[in-house]
Short mmCIF file of C-alpha atoms (C1' of nucleotides) in Angstrom, two decimals:
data_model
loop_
_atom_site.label_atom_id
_atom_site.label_comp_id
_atom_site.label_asym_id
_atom_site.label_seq_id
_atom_site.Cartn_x
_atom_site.Cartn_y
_atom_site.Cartn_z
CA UNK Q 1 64.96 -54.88 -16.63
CA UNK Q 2 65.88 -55.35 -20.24
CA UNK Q 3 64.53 -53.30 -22.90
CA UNK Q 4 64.61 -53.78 -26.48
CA UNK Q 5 64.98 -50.67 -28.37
CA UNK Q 6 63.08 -50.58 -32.17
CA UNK Q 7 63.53 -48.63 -34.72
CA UNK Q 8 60.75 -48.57 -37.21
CA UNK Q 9 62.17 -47.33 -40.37
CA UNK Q 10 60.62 -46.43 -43.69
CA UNK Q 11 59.50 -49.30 -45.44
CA UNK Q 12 60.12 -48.30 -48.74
CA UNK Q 13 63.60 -48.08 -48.24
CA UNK Q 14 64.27 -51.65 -48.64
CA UNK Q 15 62.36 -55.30 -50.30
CA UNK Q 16 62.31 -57.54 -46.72
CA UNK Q 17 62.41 -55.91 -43.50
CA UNK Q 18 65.88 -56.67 -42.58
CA UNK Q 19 64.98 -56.31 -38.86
CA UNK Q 20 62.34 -59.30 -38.53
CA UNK Q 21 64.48 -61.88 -40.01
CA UNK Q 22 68.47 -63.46 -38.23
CA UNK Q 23 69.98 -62.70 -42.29
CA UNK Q 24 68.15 -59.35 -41.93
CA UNK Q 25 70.25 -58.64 -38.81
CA UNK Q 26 73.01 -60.05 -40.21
CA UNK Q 27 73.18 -58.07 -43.53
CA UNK Q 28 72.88 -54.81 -41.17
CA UNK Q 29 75.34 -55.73 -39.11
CA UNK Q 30 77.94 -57.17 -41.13
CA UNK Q 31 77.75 -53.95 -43.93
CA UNK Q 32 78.55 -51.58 -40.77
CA UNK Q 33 81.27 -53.41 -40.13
CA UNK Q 34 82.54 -53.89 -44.26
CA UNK Q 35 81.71 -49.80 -44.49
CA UNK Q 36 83.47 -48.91 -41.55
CA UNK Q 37 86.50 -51.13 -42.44
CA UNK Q 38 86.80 -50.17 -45.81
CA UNK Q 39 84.58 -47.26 -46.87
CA UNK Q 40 81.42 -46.90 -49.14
CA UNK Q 41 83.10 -46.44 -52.40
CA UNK Q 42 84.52 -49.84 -51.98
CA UNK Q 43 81.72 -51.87 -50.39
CA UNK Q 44 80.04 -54.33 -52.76
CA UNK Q 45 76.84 -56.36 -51.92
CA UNK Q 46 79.56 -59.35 -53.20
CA UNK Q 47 81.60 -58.99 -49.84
CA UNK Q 48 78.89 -58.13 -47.90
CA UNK Q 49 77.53 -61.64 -48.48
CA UNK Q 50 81.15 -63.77 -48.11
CA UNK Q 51 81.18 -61.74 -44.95
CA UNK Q 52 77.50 -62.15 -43.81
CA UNK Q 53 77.86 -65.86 -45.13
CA UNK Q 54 75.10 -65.59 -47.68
CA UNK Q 55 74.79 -64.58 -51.21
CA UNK Q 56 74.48 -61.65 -53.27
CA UNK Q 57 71.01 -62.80 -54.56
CA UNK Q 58 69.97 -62.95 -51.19
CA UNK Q 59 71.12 -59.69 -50.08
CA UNK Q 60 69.07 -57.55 -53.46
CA UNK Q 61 66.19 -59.45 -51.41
CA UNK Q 62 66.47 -57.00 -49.01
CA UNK Q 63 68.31 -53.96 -50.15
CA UNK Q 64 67.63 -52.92 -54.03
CA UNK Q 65 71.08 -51.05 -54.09
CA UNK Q 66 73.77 -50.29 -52.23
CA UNK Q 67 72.86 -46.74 -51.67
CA UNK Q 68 69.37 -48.02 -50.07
CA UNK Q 69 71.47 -49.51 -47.83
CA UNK Q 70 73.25 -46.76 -46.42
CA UNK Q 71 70.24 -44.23 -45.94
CA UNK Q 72 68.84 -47.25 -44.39
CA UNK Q 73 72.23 -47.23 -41.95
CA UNK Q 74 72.09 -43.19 -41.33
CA UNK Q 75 68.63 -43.22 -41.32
CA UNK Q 76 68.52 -45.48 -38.46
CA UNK Q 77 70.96 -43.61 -37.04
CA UNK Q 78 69.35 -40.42 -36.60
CA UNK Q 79 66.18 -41.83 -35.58
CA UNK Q 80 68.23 -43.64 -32.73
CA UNK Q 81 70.05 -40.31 -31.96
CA UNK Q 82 66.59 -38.16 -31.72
CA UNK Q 83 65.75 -40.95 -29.21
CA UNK Q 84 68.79 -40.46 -26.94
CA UNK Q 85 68.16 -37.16 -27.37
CA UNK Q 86 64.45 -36.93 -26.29
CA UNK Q 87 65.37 -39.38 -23.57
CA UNK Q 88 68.45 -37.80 -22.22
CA UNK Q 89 67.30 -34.34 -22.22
CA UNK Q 90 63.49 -35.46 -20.61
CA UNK Q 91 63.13 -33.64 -17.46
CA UNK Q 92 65.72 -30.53 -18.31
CA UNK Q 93 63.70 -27.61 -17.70
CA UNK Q 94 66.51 -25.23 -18.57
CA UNK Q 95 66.47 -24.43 -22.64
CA UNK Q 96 70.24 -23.69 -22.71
CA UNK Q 97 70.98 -26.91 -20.85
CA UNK Q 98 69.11 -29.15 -23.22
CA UNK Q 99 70.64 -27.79 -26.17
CA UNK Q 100 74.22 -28.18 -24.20
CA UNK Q 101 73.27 -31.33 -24.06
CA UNK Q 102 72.18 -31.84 -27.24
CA UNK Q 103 75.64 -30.17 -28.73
CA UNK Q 104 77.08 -32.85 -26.50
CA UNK Q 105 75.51 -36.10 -27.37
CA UNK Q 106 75.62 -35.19 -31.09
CA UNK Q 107 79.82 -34.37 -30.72
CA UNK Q 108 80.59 -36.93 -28.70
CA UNK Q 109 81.07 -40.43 -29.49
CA UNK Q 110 78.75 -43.11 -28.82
CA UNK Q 111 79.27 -46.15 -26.79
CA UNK Q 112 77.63 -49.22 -27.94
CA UNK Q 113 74.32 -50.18 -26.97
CA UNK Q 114 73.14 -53.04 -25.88
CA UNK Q 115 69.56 -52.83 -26.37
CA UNK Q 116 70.42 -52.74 -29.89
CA UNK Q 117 71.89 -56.48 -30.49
CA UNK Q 118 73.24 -56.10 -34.20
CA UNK Q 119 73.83 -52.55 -34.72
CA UNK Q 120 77.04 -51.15 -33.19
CA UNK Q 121 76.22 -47.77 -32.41
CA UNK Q 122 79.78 -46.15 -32.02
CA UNK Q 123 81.12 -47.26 -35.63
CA UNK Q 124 77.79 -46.69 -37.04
CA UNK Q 125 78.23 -42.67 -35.55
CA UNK Q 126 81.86 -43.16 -37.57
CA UNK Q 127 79.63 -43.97 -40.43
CA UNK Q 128 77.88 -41.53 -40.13
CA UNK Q 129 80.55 -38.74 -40.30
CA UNK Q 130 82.19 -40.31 -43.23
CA UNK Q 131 79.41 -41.31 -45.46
CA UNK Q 132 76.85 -39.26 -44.15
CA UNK Q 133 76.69 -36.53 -46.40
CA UNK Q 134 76.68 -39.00 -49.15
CA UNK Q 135 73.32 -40.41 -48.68
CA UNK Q 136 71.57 -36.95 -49.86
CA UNK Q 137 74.53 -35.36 -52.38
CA UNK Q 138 73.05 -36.97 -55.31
CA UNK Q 139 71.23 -36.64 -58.66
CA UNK Q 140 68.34 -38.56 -57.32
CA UNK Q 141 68.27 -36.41 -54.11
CA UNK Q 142 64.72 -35.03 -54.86
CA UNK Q 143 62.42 -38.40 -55.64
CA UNK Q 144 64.53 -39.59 -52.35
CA UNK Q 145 63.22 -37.04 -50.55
CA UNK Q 146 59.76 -37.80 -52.16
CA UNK Q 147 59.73 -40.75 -50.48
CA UNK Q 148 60.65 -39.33 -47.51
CA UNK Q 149 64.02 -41.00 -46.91
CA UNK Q 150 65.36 -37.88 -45.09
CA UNK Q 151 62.45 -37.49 -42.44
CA UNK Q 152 64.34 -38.93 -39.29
CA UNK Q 153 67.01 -36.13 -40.33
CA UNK Q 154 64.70 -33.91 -40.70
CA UNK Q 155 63.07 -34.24 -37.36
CA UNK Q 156 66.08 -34.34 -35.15
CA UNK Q 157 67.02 -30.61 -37.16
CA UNK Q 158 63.16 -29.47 -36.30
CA UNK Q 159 63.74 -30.37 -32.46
CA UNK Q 160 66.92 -28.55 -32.60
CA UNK Q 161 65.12 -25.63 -33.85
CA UNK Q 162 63.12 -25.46 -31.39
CA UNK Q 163 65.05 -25.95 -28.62
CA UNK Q 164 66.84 -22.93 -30.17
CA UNK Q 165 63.57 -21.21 -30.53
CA UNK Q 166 63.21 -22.28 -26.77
CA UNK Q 167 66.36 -20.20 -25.77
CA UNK Q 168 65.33 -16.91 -27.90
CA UNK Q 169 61.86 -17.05 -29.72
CA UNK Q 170 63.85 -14.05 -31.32
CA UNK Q 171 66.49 -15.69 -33.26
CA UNK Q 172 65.83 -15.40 -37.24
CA UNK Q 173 67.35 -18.84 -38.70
CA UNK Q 174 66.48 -21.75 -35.96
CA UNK Q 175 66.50 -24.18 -38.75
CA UNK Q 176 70.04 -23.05 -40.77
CA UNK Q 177 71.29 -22.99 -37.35
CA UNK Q 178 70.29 -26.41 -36.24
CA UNK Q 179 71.38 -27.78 -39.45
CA UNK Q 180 74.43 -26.46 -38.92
CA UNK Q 181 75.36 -27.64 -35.63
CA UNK Q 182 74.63 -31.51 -37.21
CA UNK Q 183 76.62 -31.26 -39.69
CA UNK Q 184 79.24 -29.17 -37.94
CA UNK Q 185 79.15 -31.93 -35.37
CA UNK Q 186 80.74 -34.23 -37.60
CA UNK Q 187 82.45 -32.34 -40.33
CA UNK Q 188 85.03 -30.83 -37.59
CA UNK Q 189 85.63 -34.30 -36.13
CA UNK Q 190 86.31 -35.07 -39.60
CA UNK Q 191 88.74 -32.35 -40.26
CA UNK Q 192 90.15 -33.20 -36.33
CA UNK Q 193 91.08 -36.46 -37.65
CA UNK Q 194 91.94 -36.07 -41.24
CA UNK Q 195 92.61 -32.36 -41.98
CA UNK Q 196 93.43 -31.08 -39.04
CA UNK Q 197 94.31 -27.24 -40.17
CA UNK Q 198 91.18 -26.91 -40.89
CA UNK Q 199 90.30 -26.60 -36.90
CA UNK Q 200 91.63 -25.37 -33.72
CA UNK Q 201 91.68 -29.00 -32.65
CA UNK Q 202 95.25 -30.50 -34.32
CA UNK Q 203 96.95 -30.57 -30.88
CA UNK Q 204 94.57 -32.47 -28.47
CA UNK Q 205 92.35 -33.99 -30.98
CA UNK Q 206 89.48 -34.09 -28.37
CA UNK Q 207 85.82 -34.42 -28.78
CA UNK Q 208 85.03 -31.50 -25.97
CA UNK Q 209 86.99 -28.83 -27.66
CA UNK Q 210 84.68 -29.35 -30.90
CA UNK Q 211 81.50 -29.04 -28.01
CA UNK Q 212 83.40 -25.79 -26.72
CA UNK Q 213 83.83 -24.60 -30.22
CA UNK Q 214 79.71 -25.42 -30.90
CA UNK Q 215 78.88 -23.95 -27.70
CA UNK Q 216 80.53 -20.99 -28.39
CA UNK Q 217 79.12 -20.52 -31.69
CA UNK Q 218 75.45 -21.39 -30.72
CA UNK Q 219 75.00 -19.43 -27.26
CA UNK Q 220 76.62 -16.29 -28.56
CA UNK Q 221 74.29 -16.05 -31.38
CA UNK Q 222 71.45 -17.30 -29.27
CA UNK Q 223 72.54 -14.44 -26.43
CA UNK Q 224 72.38 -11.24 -28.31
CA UNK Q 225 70.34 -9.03 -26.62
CA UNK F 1 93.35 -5.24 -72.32
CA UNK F 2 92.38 -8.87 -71.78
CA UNK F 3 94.52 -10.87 -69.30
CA UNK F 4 94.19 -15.00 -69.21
CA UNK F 5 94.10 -16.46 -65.76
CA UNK F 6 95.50 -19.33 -65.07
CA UNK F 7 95.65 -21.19 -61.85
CA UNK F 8 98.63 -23.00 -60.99
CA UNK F 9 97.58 -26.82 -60.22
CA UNK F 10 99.44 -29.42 -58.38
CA UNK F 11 101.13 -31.74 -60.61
CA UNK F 12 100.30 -34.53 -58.76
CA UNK F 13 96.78 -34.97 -59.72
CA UNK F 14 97.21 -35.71 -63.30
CA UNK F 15 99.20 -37.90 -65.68
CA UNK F 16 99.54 -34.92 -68.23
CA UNK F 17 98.52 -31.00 -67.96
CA UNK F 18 95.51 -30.53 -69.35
CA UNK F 19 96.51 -27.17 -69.55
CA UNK F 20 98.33 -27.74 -72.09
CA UNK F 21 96.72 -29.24 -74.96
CA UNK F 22 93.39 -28.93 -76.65
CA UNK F 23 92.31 -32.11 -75.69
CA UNK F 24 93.63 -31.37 -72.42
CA UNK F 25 91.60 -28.06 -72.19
CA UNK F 26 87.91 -30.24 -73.68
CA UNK F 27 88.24 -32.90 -71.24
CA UNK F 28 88.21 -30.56 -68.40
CA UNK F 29 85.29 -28.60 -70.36
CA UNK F 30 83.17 -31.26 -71.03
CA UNK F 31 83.75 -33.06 -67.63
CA UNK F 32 82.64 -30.37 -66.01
CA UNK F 33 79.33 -30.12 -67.92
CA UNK F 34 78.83 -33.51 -67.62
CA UNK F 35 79.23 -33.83 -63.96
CA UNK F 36 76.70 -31.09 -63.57
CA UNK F 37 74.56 -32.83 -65.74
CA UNK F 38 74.45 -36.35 -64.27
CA UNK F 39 76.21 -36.11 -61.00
CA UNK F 40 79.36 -37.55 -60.00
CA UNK F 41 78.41 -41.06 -59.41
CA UNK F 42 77.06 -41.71 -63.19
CA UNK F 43 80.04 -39.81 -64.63
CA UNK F 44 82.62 -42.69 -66.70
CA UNK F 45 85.18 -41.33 -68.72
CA UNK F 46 83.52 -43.44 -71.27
CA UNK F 47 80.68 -41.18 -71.62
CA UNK F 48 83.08 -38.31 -71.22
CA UNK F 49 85.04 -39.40 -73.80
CA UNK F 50 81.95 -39.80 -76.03
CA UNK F 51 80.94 -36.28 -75.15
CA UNK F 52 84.52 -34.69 -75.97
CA UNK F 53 84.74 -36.46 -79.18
CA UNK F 54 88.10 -38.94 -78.18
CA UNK F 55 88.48 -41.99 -76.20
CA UNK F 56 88.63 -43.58 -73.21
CA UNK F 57 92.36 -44.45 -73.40
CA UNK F 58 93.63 -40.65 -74.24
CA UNK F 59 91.14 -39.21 -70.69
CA UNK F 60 93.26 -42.00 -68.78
CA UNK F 61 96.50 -40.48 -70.38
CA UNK F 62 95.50 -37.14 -68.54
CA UNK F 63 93.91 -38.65 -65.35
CA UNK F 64 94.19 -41.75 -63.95
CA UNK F 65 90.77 -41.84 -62.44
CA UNK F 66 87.68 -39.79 -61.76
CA UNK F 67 88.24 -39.18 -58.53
CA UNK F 68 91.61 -38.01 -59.90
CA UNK F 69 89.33 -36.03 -62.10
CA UNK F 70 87.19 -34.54 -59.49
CA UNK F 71 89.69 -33.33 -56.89
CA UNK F 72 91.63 -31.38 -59.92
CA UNK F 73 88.06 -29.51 -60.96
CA UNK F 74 87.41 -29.23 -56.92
CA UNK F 75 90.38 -27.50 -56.02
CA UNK F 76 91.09 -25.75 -59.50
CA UNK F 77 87.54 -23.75 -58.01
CA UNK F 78 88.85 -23.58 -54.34
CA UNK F 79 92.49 -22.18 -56.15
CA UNK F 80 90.43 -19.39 -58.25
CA UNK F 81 88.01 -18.23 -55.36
CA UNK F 82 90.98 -17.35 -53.13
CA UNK F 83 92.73 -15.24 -56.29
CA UNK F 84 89.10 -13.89 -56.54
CA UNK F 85 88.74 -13.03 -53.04
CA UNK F 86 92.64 -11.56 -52.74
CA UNK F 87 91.61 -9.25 -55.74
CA UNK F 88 88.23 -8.35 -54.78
CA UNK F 89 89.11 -7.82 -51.13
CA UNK F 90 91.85 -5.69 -51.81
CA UNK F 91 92.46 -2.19 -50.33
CA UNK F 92 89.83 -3.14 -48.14
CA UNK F 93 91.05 -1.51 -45.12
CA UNK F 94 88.25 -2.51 -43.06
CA UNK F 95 88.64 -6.74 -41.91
CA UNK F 96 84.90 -6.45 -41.30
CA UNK F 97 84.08 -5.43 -44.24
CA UNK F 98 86.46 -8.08 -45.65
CA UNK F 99 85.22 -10.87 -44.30
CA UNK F 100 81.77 -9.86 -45.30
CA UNK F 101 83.16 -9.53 -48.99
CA UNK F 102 84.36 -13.05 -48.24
CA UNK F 103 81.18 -14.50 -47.14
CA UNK F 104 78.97 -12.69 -49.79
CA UNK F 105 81.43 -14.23 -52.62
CA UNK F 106 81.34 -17.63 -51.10
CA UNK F 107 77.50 -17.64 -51.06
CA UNK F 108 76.85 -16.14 -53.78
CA UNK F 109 76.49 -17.71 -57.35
CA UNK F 110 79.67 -16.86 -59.31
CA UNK F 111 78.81 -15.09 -63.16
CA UNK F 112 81.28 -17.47 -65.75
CA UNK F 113 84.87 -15.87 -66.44
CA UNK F 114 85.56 -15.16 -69.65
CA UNK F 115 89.30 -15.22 -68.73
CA UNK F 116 89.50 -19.00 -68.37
CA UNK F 117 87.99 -20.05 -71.39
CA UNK F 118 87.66 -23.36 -70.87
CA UNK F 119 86.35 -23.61 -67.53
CA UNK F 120 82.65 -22.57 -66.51
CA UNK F 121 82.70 -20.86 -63.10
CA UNK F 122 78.90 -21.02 -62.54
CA UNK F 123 79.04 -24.33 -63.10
CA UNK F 124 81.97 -25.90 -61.96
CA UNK F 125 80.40 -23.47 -58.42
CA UNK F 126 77.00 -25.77 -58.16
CA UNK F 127 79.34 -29.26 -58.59
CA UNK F 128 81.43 -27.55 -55.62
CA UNK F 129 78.38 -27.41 -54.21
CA UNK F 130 76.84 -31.29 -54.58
CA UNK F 131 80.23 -32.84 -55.36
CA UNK F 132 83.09 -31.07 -53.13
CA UNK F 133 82.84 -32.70 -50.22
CA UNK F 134 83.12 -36.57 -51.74
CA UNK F 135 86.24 -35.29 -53.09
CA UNK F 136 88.03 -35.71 -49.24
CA UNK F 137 85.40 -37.98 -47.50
CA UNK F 138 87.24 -41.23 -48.72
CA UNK F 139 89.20 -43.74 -46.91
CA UNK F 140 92.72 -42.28 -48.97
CA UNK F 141 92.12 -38.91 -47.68
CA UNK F 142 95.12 -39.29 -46.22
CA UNK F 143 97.07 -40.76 -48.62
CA UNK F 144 95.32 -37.29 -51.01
CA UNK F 145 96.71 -35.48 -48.20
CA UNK F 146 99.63 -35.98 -47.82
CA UNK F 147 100.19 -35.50 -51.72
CA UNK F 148 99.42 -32.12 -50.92
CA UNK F 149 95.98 -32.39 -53.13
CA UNK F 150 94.08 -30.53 -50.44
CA UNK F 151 96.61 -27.90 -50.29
CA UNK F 152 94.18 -25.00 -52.00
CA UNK F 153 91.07 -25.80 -49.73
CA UNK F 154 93.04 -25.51 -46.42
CA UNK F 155 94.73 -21.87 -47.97
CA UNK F 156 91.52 -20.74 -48.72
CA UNK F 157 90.34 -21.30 -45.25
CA UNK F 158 93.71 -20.38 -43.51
CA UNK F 159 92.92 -17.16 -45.51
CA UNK F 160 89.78 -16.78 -44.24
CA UNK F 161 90.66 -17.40 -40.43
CA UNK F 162 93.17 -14.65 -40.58
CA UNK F 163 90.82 -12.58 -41.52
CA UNK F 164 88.24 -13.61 -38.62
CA UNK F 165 91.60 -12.76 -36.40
CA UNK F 166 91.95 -9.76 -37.66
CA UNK F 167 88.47 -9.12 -36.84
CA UNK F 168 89.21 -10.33 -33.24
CA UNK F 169 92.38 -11.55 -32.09
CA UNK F 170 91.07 -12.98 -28.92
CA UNK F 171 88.72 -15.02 -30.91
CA UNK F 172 89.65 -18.73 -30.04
CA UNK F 173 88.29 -20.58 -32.93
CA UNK F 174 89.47 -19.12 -36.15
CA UNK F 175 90.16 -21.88 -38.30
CA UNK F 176 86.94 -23.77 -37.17
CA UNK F 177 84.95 -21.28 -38.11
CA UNK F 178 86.16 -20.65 -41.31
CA UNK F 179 85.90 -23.79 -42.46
CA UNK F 180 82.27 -23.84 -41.17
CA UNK F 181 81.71 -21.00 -42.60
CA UNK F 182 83.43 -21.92 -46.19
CA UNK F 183 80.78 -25.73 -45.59
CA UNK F 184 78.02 -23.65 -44.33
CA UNK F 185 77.82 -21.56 -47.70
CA UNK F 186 77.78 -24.57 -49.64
CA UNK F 187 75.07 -27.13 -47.49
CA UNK F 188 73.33 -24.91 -47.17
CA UNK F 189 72.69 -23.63 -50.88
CA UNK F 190 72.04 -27.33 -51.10
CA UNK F 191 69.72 -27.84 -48.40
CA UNK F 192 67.74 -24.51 -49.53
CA UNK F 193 67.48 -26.05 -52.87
CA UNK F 194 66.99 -29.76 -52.26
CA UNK F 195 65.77 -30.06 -48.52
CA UNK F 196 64.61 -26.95 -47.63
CA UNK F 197 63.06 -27.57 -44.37
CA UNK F 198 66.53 -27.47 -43.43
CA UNK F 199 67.06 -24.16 -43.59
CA UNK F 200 64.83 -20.50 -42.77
CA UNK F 201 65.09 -20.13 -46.55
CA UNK F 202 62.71 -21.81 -48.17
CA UNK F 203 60.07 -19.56 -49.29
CA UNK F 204 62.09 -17.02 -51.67
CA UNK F 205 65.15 -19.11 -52.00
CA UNK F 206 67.30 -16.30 -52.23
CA UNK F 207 71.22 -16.48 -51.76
CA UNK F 208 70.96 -13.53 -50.26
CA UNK F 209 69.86 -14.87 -47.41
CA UNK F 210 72.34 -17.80 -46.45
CA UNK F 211 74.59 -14.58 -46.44
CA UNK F 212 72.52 -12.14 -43.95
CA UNK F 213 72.18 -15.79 -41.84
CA UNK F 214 76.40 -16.62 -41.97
CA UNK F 215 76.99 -12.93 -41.51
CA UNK F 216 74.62 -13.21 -38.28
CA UNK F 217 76.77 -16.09 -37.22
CA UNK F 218 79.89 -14.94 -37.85
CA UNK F 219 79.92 -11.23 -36.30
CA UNK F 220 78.08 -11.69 -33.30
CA UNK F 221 80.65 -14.46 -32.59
CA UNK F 222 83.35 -12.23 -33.37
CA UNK F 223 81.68 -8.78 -31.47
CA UNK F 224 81.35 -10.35 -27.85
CA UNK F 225 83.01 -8.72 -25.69
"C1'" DT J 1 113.25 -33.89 -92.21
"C1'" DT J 2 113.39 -36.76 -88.83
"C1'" DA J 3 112.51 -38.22 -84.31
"C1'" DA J 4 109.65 -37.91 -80.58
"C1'" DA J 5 105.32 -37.20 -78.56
"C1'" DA J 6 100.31 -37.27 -78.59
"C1'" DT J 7 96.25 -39.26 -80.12
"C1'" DG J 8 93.04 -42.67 -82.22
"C1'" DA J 9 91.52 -47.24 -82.90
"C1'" DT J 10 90.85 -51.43 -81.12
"C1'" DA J 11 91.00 -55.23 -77.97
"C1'" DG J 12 90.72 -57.29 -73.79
"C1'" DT J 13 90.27 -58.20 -68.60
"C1'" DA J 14 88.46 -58.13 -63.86
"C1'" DA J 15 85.19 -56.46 -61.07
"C1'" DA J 16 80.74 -54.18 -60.06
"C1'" DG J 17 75.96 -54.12 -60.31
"C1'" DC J 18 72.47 -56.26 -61.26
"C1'" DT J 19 68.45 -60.15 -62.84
"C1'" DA J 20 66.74 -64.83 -63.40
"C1'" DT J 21 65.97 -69.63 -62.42
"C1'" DC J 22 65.70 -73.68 -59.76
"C1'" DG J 23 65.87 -76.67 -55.81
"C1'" DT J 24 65.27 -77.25 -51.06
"C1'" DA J 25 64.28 -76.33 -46.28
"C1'" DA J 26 61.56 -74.16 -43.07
"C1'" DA J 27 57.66 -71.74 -41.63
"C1'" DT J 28 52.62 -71.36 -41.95
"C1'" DA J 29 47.77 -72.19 -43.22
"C1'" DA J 30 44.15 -75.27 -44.34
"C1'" DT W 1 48.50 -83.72 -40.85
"C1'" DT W 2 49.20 -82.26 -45.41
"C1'" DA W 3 49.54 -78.62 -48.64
"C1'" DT W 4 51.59 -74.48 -49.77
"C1'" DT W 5 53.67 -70.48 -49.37
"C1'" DT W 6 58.02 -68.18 -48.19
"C1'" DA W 7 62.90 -67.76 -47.57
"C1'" DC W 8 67.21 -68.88 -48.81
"C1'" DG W 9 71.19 -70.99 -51.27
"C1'" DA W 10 73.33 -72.16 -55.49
"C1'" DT W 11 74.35 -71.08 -59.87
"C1'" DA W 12 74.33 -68.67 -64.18
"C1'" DG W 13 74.47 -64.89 -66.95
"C1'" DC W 14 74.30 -60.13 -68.62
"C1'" DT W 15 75.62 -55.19 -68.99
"C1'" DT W 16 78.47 -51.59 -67.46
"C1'" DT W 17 82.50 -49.74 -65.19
"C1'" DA W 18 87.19 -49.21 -64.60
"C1'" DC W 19 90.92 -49.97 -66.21
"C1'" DT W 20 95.51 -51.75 -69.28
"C1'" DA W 21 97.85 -52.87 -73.57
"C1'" DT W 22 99.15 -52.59 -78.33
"C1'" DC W 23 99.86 -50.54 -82.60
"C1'" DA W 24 99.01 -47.30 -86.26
"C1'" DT W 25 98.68 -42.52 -87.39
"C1'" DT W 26 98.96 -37.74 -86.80
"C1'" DT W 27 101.02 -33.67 -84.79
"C1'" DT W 28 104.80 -31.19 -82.89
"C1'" DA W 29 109.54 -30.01 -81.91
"C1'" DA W 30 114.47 -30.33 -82.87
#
DNA sequence: TTAAAATGATAGTAAAGCTATCGTAAATAA
DNA sequence: TTATTTACGATAGCTTTACTATCATTTTAA
């Protein structure tokens, strides 16, 4: 059986549904690739298209700006990763498993998937740790949010908070907390990889020792009596 | 008795010491308000040069880009919190107590110093805030690195974790934690503000309460047994 | 007071970040 | 089928950004 996995994104995040057309898919695919490769700061509609084999013009089609673009690429990507999530954790009846789990998936780095033809997953997740944080720091963070640009992040923190709320219906910030472990999730495999004093990670540099580390934190604030 | 602070910056990041010179001392003033004005991404030394009454060719004499620009006002603040947080902290016998010091002067919006004239601490703290983290999360953060330009950020937070081991010895994340911590104050200030079904703080918007939530965090991670 | 250093004034270049127009091919509706 | 949208490519052009260079003038230091 071969499923094909959809995303449906906010359509006022770009001009022509990039998903319904082969240069839609294209655009998307090749500008994970250029990002990855060379970083935001440097990416330019201009290379996307002599990459993508198109034009500029045809690329502000679809995208008004290059920062569309890339809430369009983490956007995508945390609607994708509340999917794995409610998927992989379906059928855990234990609380403190499914947030394991969920400490886990969002840590841990993602293979590629094939249901998902022209979006590779595991350099959009190194995306998404790099440039991440950039698609909200800005001026324009509040008419953004107006448009509600954020909501897949948004809703992958609220089910966090409640499967926190799930382990102790006691515990006083279940929505600091869960934004925490996101960003914490990526920030110390940043500092793993780039700054590594900034962790207890330099040695190994190993995904599980940043889910021990968010383990540790969440349970034993979770398991106060 | 009025004593001038001055924090010693590495000489790498700039061309010429602004330090030293008037012009010097107004680009670093008026970059700073314009940065919290527009954000970083609008910010040309054009329109800073405008703003500071010179031109573009003598800000390039003193920086040779904005990025440049941004990591000297970044870690200039990350420099003059850890002198703050040595003073404040001091004969403190208690590392509790000094590590909840630390937190509350983290979180906590900073009151401008009249003993750096030039620079605005309240507002150089909220482009910290929206700005700091874009000043590593580049593809050169190694090449930044390894010029040492991160140097005040990783002190700060070696600072910190010796004070979460002195707290508990056996804890096995110290540096992790203190750079979560040091992050935590800052996203989520931003999230509060910007976002703020992100955090538990979104009715009163107090600072107050990011503290009583990373204080929660912190010490029952640091009292288990 | 004289030389050196810092700044101002001005010019210029390549690239980034767009917008506009036109022709054509392909998809779609009448 | 024919007519007509629609999508895309090709090309041009415009403003701003991000620099570099040159030279005159002012300020500072020896």
């Amino acid at each position: 059986m071969k499923v094909q996995l959809r995303v449906n994104m906010n359509e006022a995040l770009f001009l022509r549904n990039p998903e319904e057309t082969d240069l839609g898919k294209k655009i998307i695919k090749y500008s994970i690739l250029l990002i990855h490769k060379n970083g935001f700061e440097s990416f330019t509609f201009k290379k996307l298209a002599e990459e993508s084999g198109t034009t500029e013009a045809s690329i502000y089609r679809y995208f008004e700006n290059k920062h569309r673009l890339l809430i369009y690429l983490v956007t995508w990507y945390w609607s994708w990763l509340e999917y794995q999530i409610s998927f992989q954790t379906n059928n855990m009846a234990d609380p403190v498993k499914r947030l394991r789990k969920v400490i886990k998936l969002l840590t841990t780095t993602v293979e590629d998937d094939d249901s998902t033809s022209y979006v590779n997953e595991s350099l959009l997740h190194q995306i998404v740790i790099s440039e991440g944080s950039k698609s909200f720091l800005t001026k324009h963070v509040g008419e953004d949010n107006k448009l509600h640009f954020f909501k897949p992040y948004k809703d992958l923190c609220a089910v966090i908070g409640n499967m926190i709320l799930a382990c102790n219906p006691d515990y006083k910030y279940p929505k600091s907390l869960a934004s925490t472990i996101v960003e914490m999730a990526h920030f110390q495999n940043f500092f793993m990889h780039n700054l590594p004093s900034l962790t207890d990670f330099g040695l190994k540099k190993e995904e599980a020792e940043i889910v021990d580390f968010l383990n540790d934190l969440v349970f034993t604030s979770l398991n106060k009596s």
